[in-house]
């Protein structure tokens, strides 16, 4: 099982995101076990994951993880796109931006860095929109209160 491409906000997050994940494919049953296995044991057991149905159209209702089963819930279609919520037994909820599997490496790295920045104030869809727009994302983000995409 390859290590997940994951970037977490250091310490306790106070922003809309706790980090970002860049899966290798859109098969949640293949990707999720490595993600939850890589989390610090202090997080506790991931008991449920809420996924964006547009990003994970074929997500199963349950996924086997090392030592337990994770319930998979589809978010409301009006919920944030490209986001995934992990419900953990010890630390509560973790909200992650999900970079599309086919995202070019440079762009995905910038997304992972931006979402895990402790000063980030933007949602997953907003970060992705800035990255896709080709505009000066750093200046835009800075004007909205964040240090910007690097």
mmCIF file with all atom_site columns, C-alpha atoms in Angstrom:
data_model
loop_
_atom_site.group_PDB
_atom_site.id
_atom_site.type_symbol
_atom_site.label_atom_id
_atom_site.label_alt_id
_atom_site.label_comp_id
_atom_site.label_asym_id
_atom_site.label_entity_id
_atom_site.label_seq_id
_atom_site.pdbx_PDB_ins_code
_atom_site.Cartn_x
_atom_site.Cartn_y
_atom_site.Cartn_z
_atom_site.occupancy
_atom_site.B_iso_or_equiv
_atom_site.pdbx_formal_charge
_atom_site.auth_seq_id
_atom_site.auth_comp_id
_atom_site.auth_asym_id
_atom_site.auth_atom_id
_atom_site.pdbx_PDB_model_num
ATOM 1   C CA . UNK A 1 1   ? 0.000   0.000  0.000   1.00 0.00 ? 1   UNK A CA 1
ATOM 2   C CA . UNK A 1 2   ? 1.753   3.224  -1.135  1.00 0.00 ? 2   UNK A CA 1
ATOM 3   C CA . UNK A 1 3   ? 1.875   6.145  1.256   1.00 0.00 ? 3   UNK A CA 1
ATOM 4   C CA . UNK A 1 4   ? -0.892  8.665  0.627   1.00 0.00 ? 4   UNK A CA 1
ATOM 5   C CA . UNK A 1 5   ? -0.082  12.082 -0.739  1.00 0.00 ? 5   UNK A CA 1
ATOM 6   C CA . UNK A 1 6   ? -1.270  14.030 2.270   1.00 0.00 ? 6   UNK A CA 1
ATOM 7   C CA . UNK A 1 7   ? -0.511  17.362 3.903   1.00 0.00 ? 7   UNK A CA 1
ATOM 8   C CA . UNK A 1 8   ? -2.009  18.217 7.304   1.00 0.00 ? 8   UNK A CA 1
ATOM 9   C CA . UNK A 1 9   ? -2.202  21.534 9.097   1.00 0.00 ? 9   UNK A CA 1
ATOM 10  C CA . UNK A 1 10  ? 0.354   21.485 11.920  1.00 0.00 ? 10  UNK A CA 1
ATOM 11  C CA . UNK A 1 11  ? -1.112  21.600 15.424  1.00 0.00 ? 11  UNK A CA 1
ATOM 12  C CA . UNK A 1 12  ? -4.802  22.251 15.920  1.00 0.00 ? 12  UNK A CA 1
ATOM 13  C CA . UNK A 1 13  ? -6.499  23.747 12.886  1.00 0.00 ? 13  UNK A CA 1
ATOM 14  C CA . UNK A 1 14  ? -8.762  26.747 13.340  1.00 0.00 ? 14  UNK A CA 1
ATOM 15  C CA . UNK A 1 15  ? -9.515  27.275 9.669   1.00 0.00 ? 15  UNK A CA 1
ATOM 16  C CA . UNK A 1 16  ? -12.016 25.726 7.305   1.00 0.00 ? 16  UNK A CA 1
ATOM 17  C CA . UNK A 1 17  ? -9.555  22.955 6.333   1.00 0.00 ? 17  UNK A CA 1
ATOM 18  C CA . UNK A 1 18  ? -7.271  20.614 8.249   1.00 0.00 ? 18  UNK A CA 1
ATOM 19  C CA . UNK A 1 19  ? -5.158  19.818 5.218   1.00 0.00 ? 19  UNK A CA 1
ATOM 20  C CA . UNK A 1 20  ? -5.370  18.190 1.807   1.00 0.00 ? 20  UNK A CA 1
ATOM 21  C CA . UNK A 1 21  ? -5.163  14.774 0.205   1.00 0.00 ? 21  UNK A CA 1
ATOM 22  C CA . UNK A 1 22  ? -4.205  13.895 -3.373  1.00 0.00 ? 22  UNK A CA 1
ATOM 23  C CA . UNK A 1 23  ? -5.465  10.381 -4.146  1.00 0.00 ? 23  UNK A CA 1
ATOM 24  C CA . UNK A 1 24  ? -3.957  8.419  -7.026  1.00 0.00 ? 24  UNK A CA 1
ATOM 25  C CA . UNK A 1 25  ? -7.320  7.299  -8.428  1.00 0.00 ? 25  UNK A CA 1
ATOM 26  C CA . UNK A 1 26  ? -11.047 7.794  -7.890  1.00 0.00 ? 26  UNK A CA 1
ATOM 27  C CA . UNK A 1 27  ? -11.617 4.369  -6.277  1.00 0.00 ? 27  UNK A CA 1
ATOM 28  C CA . UNK A 1 28  ? -12.294 5.279  -2.642  1.00 0.00 ? 28  UNK A CA 1
ATOM 29  C CA . UNK A 1 29  ? -12.124 1.644  -1.531  1.00 0.00 ? 29  UNK A CA 1
ATOM 30  C CA . UNK A 1 30  ? -8.511  1.528  -2.760  1.00 0.00 ? 30  UNK A CA 1
ATOM 31  C CA . UNK A 1 31  ? -7.414  4.963  -1.530  1.00 0.00 ? 31  UNK A CA 1
ATOM 32  C CA . UNK A 1 32  ? -9.086  5.376  1.871   1.00 0.00 ? 32  UNK A CA 1
ATOM 33  C CA . UNK A 1 33  ? -7.344  2.513  3.763   1.00 0.00 ? 33  UNK A CA 1
ATOM 34  C CA . UNK A 1 34  ? -3.884  4.007  3.116   1.00 0.00 ? 34  UNK A CA 1
ATOM 35  C CA . UNK A 1 35  ? -5.104  7.467  4.111   1.00 0.00 ? 35  UNK A CA 1
ATOM 36  C CA . UNK A 1 36  ? -6.507  6.387  7.479   1.00 0.00 ? 36  UNK A CA 1
ATOM 37  C CA . UNK A 1 37  ? -3.537  4.091  8.180   1.00 0.00 ? 37  UNK A CA 1
ATOM 38  C CA . UNK A 1 38  ? -1.158  7.032  7.712   1.00 0.00 ? 38  UNK A CA 1
ATOM 39  C CA . UNK A 1 39  ? -2.826  9.253  10.297  1.00 0.00 ? 39  UNK A CA 1
ATOM 40  C CA . UNK A 1 40  ? -1.218  9.666  13.699  1.00 0.00 ? 40  UNK A CA 1
ATOM 41  C CA . UNK A 1 41  ? -2.649  7.182  16.226  1.00 0.00 ? 41  UNK A CA 1
ATOM 42  C CA . UNK A 1 42  ? -3.571  10.170 18.431  1.00 0.00 ? 42  UNK A CA 1
ATOM 43  C CA . UNK A 1 43  ? -6.304  10.995 15.883  1.00 0.00 ? 43  UNK A CA 1
ATOM 44  C CA . UNK A 1 44  ? -8.100  7.816  16.887  1.00 0.00 ? 44  UNK A CA 1
ATOM 45  C CA . UNK A 1 45  ? -10.058 5.475  14.682  1.00 0.00 ? 45  UNK A CA 1
ATOM 46  C CA . UNK A 1 46  ? -11.681 6.969  11.597  1.00 0.00 ? 46  UNK A CA 1
ATOM 47  C CA . UNK A 1 47  ? -15.266 5.739  11.940  1.00 0.00 ? 47  UNK A CA 1
ATOM 48  C CA . UNK A 1 48  ? -16.979 7.594  9.128   1.00 0.00 ? 48  UNK A CA 1
ATOM 49  C CA . UNK A 1 49  ? -16.046 9.571  6.042   1.00 0.00 ? 49  UNK A CA 1
ATOM 50  C CA . UNK A 1 50  ? -18.303 12.021 4.228   1.00 0.00 ? 50  UNK A CA 1
ATOM 51  C CA . UNK A 1 51  ? -17.501 12.374 0.544   1.00 0.00 ? 51  UNK A CA 1
ATOM 52  C CA . UNK A 1 52  ? -18.477 14.679 -2.288  1.00 0.00 ? 52  UNK A CA 1
ATOM 53  C CA . UNK A 1 53  ? -20.660 12.549 -4.610  1.00 0.00 ? 53  UNK A CA 1
ATOM 54  C CA . UNK A 1 54  ? -19.356 14.387 -7.690  1.00 0.00 ? 54  UNK A CA 1
ATOM 55  C CA . UNK A 1 55  ? -15.756 13.485 -6.797  1.00 0.00 ? 55  UNK A CA 1
ATOM 56  C CA . UNK A 1 56  ? -16.567 9.926  -5.694  1.00 0.00 ? 56  UNK A CA 1
ATOM 57  C CA . UNK A 1 57  ? -19.592 8.834  -7.805  1.00 0.00 ? 57  UNK A CA 1
ATOM 58  C CA . UNK A 1 58  ? -18.970 5.120  -7.250  1.00 0.00 ? 58  UNK A CA 1
ATOM 59  C CA . UNK A 1 59  ? -18.066 5.268  -3.555  1.00 0.00 ? 59  UNK A CA 1
ATOM 60  C CA . UNK A 1 60  ? -19.185 2.193  -1.624  1.00 0.00 ? 60  UNK A CA 1
ATOM 61  C CA . UNK A 1 61  ? -21.214 2.513  1.592   1.00 0.00 ? 61  UNK A CA 1
ATOM 62  C CA . UNK A 1 62  ? -18.454 0.878  3.636   1.00 0.00 ? 62  UNK A CA 1
ATOM 63  C CA . UNK A 1 63  ? -14.695 0.575  3.227   1.00 0.00 ? 63  UNK A CA 1
ATOM 64  C CA . UNK A 1 64  ? -12.436 -1.892 5.005   1.00 0.00 ? 64  UNK A CA 1
ATOM 65  C CA . UNK A 1 65  ? -9.531  -0.233 6.785   1.00 0.00 ? 65  UNK A CA 1
ATOM 66  C CA . UNK A 1 66  ? -6.810  -1.872 8.867   1.00 0.00 ? 66  UNK A CA 1
ATOM 67  C CA . UNK A 1 67  ? -8.688  -3.361 11.820  1.00 0.00 ? 67  UNK A CA 1
ATOM 68  C CA . UNK A 1 68  ? -12.117 -1.820 11.232  1.00 0.00 ? 68  UNK A CA 1
ATOM 69  C CA . UNK A 1 69  ? -14.842 -0.802 8.797   1.00 0.00 ? 69  UNK A CA 1
ATOM 70  C CA . UNK A 1 70  ? -15.412 2.834  7.812   1.00 0.00 ? 70  UNK A CA 1
ATOM 71  C CA . UNK A 1 71  ? -18.918 4.030  7.014   1.00 0.00 ? 71  UNK A CA 1
ATOM 72  C CA . UNK A 1 72  ? -19.039 6.132  3.838   1.00 0.00 ? 72  UNK A CA 1
ATOM 73  C CA . UNK A 1 73  ? -21.686 8.854  3.630   1.00 0.00 ? 73  UNK A CA 1
ATOM 74  C CA . UNK A 1 74  ? -22.371 10.977 0.561   1.00 0.00 ? 74  UNK A CA 1
ATOM 75  C CA . UNK A 1 75  ? -22.607 14.681 1.305   1.00 0.00 ? 75  UNK A CA 1
ATOM 76  C CA . UNK A 1 76  ? -25.533 16.779 0.206   1.00 0.00 ? 76  UNK A CA 1
ATOM 77  C CA . UNK A 1 77  ? -25.057 17.836 -3.438  1.00 0.00 ? 77  UNK A CA 1
ATOM 78  C CA . UNK A 1 78  ? -25.085 21.461 -2.241  1.00 0.00 ? 78  UNK A CA 1
ATOM 79  C CA . UNK A 1 79  ? -22.141 20.794 0.102   1.00 0.00 ? 79  UNK A CA 1
ATOM 80  C CA . UNK A 1 80  ? -18.604 21.824 -0.736  1.00 0.00 ? 80  UNK A CA 1
ATOM 81  C CA . UNK A 1 81  ? -17.083 20.098 -3.727  1.00 0.00 ? 81  UNK A CA 1
ATOM 82  C CA . UNK A 1 82  ? -13.635 18.522 -3.493  1.00 0.00 ? 82  UNK A CA 1
ATOM 83  C CA . UNK A 1 83  ? -13.876 18.118 0.271   1.00 0.00 ? 83  UNK A CA 1
ATOM 84  C CA . UNK A 1 84  ? -13.774 15.027 2.444   1.00 0.00 ? 84  UNK A CA 1
ATOM 85  C CA . UNK A 1 85  ? -14.680 14.865 6.136   1.00 0.00 ? 85  UNK A CA 1
ATOM 86  C CA . UNK A 1 86  ? -13.114 12.279 8.429   1.00 0.00 ? 86  UNK A CA 1
ATOM 87  C CA . UNK A 1 87  ? -14.953 11.554 11.691  1.00 0.00 ? 87  UNK A CA 1
ATOM 88  C CA . UNK A 1 88  ? -12.339 10.385 14.196  1.00 0.00 ? 88  UNK A CA 1
ATOM 89  C CA . UNK A 1 89  ? -13.014 8.742  17.545  1.00 0.00 ? 89  UNK A CA 1
ATOM 90  C CA . UNK A 1 90  ? -10.569 10.913 19.508  1.00 0.00 ? 90  UNK A CA 1
ATOM 91  C CA . UNK A 1 91  ? -10.193 14.258 17.747  1.00 0.00 ? 91  UNK A CA 1
ATOM 92  C CA . UNK A 1 92  ? -13.584 14.821 16.135  1.00 0.00 ? 92  UNK A CA 1
ATOM 93  C CA . UNK A 1 93  ? -13.867 15.941 12.513  1.00 0.00 ? 93  UNK A CA 1
ATOM 94  C CA . UNK A 1 94  ? -11.113 16.622 10.022  1.00 0.00 ? 94  UNK A CA 1
ATOM 95  C CA . UNK A 1 95  ? -11.963 18.468 6.809   1.00 0.00 ? 95  UNK A CA 1
ATOM 96  C CA . UNK A 1 96  ? -9.620  17.828 3.883   1.00 0.00 ? 96  UNK A CA 1
ATOM 97  C CA . UNK A 1 97  ? -9.419  19.354 0.437   1.00 0.00 ? 97  UNK A CA 1
ATOM 98  C CA . UNK A 1 98  ? -9.277  16.544 -2.142  1.00 0.00 ? 98  UNK A CA 1
ATOM 99  C CA . UNK A 1 99  ? -7.038  17.363 -5.090  1.00 0.00 ? 99  UNK A CA 1
ATOM 100 C CA . UNK A 1 100 ? -8.287  15.596 -8.232  1.00 0.00 ? 100 UNK A CA 1
ATOM 101 C CA . UNK A 1 101 ? -6.268  12.427 -8.964  1.00 0.00 ? 101 UNK A CA 1
ATOM 102 C CA . UNK A 1 102 ? -5.376  13.687 -12.448 1.00 0.00 ? 102 UNK A CA 1
ATOM 103 C CA . UNK A 1 103 ? -4.146  17.073 -11.199 1.00 0.00 ? 103 UNK A CA 1
ATOM 104 C CA . UNK A 1 104 ? -0.613  17.839 -12.475 1.00 0.00 ? 104 UNK A CA 1
ATOM 105 C CA . UNK A 1 105 ? 2.028   17.333 -9.788  1.00 0.00 ? 105 UNK A CA 1
ATOM 106 C CA . UNK A 1 106 ? 3.026   20.989 -9.487  1.00 0.00 ? 106 UNK A CA 1
ATOM 107 C CA . UNK A 1 107 ? -0.549  22.198 -9.131  1.00 0.00 ? 107 UNK A CA 1
ATOM 108 C CA . UNK A 1 108 ? -1.430  19.424 -6.675  1.00 0.00 ? 108 UNK A CA 1
ATOM 109 C CA . UNK A 1 109 ? 1.587   20.263 -4.529  1.00 0.00 ? 109 UNK A CA 1
ATOM 110 C CA . UNK A 1 110 ? 0.480   23.895 -4.370  1.00 0.00 ? 110 UNK A CA 1
ATOM 111 C CA . UNK A 1 111 ? -3.049  22.802 -3.381  1.00 0.00 ? 111 UNK A CA 1
ATOM 112 C CA . UNK A 1 112 ? -1.722  20.556 -0.605  1.00 0.00 ? 112 UNK A CA 1
ATOM 113 C CA . UNK A 1 113 ? 0.501   23.352 0.686   1.00 0.00 ? 113 UNK A CA 1
ATOM 114 C CA . UNK A 1 114 ? -2.250  25.992 0.593   1.00 0.00 ? 114 UNK A CA 1
ATOM 115 C CA . UNK A 1 115 ? -4.870  23.827 2.309   1.00 0.00 ? 115 UNK A CA 1
ATOM 116 C CA . UNK A 1 116 ? -2.489  22.838 5.114   1.00 0.00 ? 116 UNK A CA 1
ATOM 117 C CA . UNK A 1 117 ? -1.290  26.391 5.768   1.00 0.00 ? 117 UNK A CA 1
ATOM 118 C CA . UNK A 1 118 ? -2.256  27.296 9.363   1.00 0.00 ? 118 UNK A CA 1
ATOM 119 C CA . UNK A 1 119 ? -3.242  30.784 8.162   1.00 0.00 ? 119 UNK A CA 1
ATOM 120 C CA . UNK A 1 120 ? -5.585  29.507 5.432   1.00 0.00 ? 120 UNK A CA 1
ATOM 121 C CA . UNK A 1 121 ? -9.093  30.972 5.603   1.00 0.00 ? 121 UNK A CA 1
ATOM 122 C CA . UNK A 1 122 ? -10.409 29.603 2.300   1.00 0.00 ? 122 UNK A CA 1
ATOM 123 C CA . UNK A 1 123 ? -12.655 26.616 1.615   1.00 0.00 ? 123 UNK A CA 1
ATOM 124 C CA . UNK A 1 124 ? -11.697 23.715 -0.647  1.00 0.00 ? 124 UNK A CA 1
ATOM 125 C CA . UNK A 1 125 ? -13.754 24.972 -3.617  1.00 0.00 ? 125 UNK A CA 1
ATOM 126 C CA . UNK A 1 126 ? -12.283 28.479 -3.297  1.00 0.00 ? 126 UNK A CA 1
ATOM 127 C CA . UNK A 1 127 ? -8.693  27.217 -3.235  1.00 0.00 ? 127 UNK A CA 1
ATOM 128 C CA . UNK A 1 128 ? -9.355  25.035 -6.284  1.00 0.00 ? 128 UNK A CA 1
ATOM 129 C CA . UNK A 1 129 ? -11.074 27.888 -8.121  1.00 0.00 ? 129 UNK A CA 1
ATOM 130 C CA . UNK A 1 130 ? -8.087  30.152 -7.526  1.00 0.00 ? 130 UNK A CA 1
ATOM 131 C CA . UNK A 1 131 ? -5.689  27.468 -8.696  1.00 0.00 ? 131 UNK A CA 1
ATOM 132 C CA . UNK A 1 132 ? -7.729  26.749 -11.838 1.00 0.00 ? 132 UNK A CA 1
ATOM 133 C CA . UNK A 1 133 ? -8.292  30.399 -12.728 1.00 0.00 ? 133 UNK A CA 1
ATOM 134 C CA . UNK A 1 134 ? -4.672  31.001 -13.599 1.00 0.00 ? 134 UNK A CA 1
ATOM 135 C CA . UNK A 1 135 ? -4.948  34.378 -11.899 1.00 0.00 ? 135 UNK A CA 1
ATOM 136 C CA . UNK A 1 136 ? -2.425  35.551 -9.378  1.00 0.00 ? 136 UNK A CA 1
ATOM 137 C CA . UNK A 1 137 ? -3.748  33.276 -6.650  1.00 0.00 ? 137 UNK A CA 1
ATOM 138 C CA . UNK A 1 138 ? -1.277  34.591 -4.091  1.00 0.00 ? 138 UNK A CA 1
ATOM 139 C CA . UNK A 1 139 ? -2.482  38.169 -4.458  1.00 0.00 ? 139 UNK A CA 1
ATOM 140 C CA . UNK A 1 140 ? -6.126  37.077 -4.454  1.00 0.00 ? 140 UNK A CA 1
ATOM 141 C CA . UNK A 1 141 ? -5.728  34.931 -1.362  1.00 0.00 ? 141 UNK A CA 1
ATOM 142 C CA . UNK A 1 142 ? -3.739  37.628 0.424   1.00 0.00 ? 142 UNK A CA 1
ATOM 143 C CA . UNK A 1 143 ? -6.549  40.094 -0.258  1.00 0.00 ? 143 UNK A CA 1
ATOM 144 C CA . UNK A 1 144 ? -8.952  37.617 1.374   1.00 0.00 ? 144 UNK A CA 1
ATOM 145 C CA . UNK A 1 145 ? -6.856  37.234 4.509   1.00 0.00 ? 145 UNK A CA 1
ATOM 146 C CA . UNK A 1 146 ? -4.520  34.348 3.689   1.00 0.00 ? 146 UNK A CA 1
ATOM 147 C CA . UNK A 1 147 ? -0.832  34.206 2.859   1.00 0.00 ? 147 UNK A CA 1
ATOM 148 C CA . UNK A 1 148 ? -1.531  32.885 -0.630  1.00 0.00 ? 148 UNK A CA 1
ATOM 149 C CA . UNK A 1 149 ? -0.794  29.915 -2.821  1.00 0.00 ? 149 UNK A CA 1
ATOM 150 C CA . UNK A 1 150 ? 2.890   29.411 -3.310  1.00 0.00 ? 150 UNK A CA 1
#
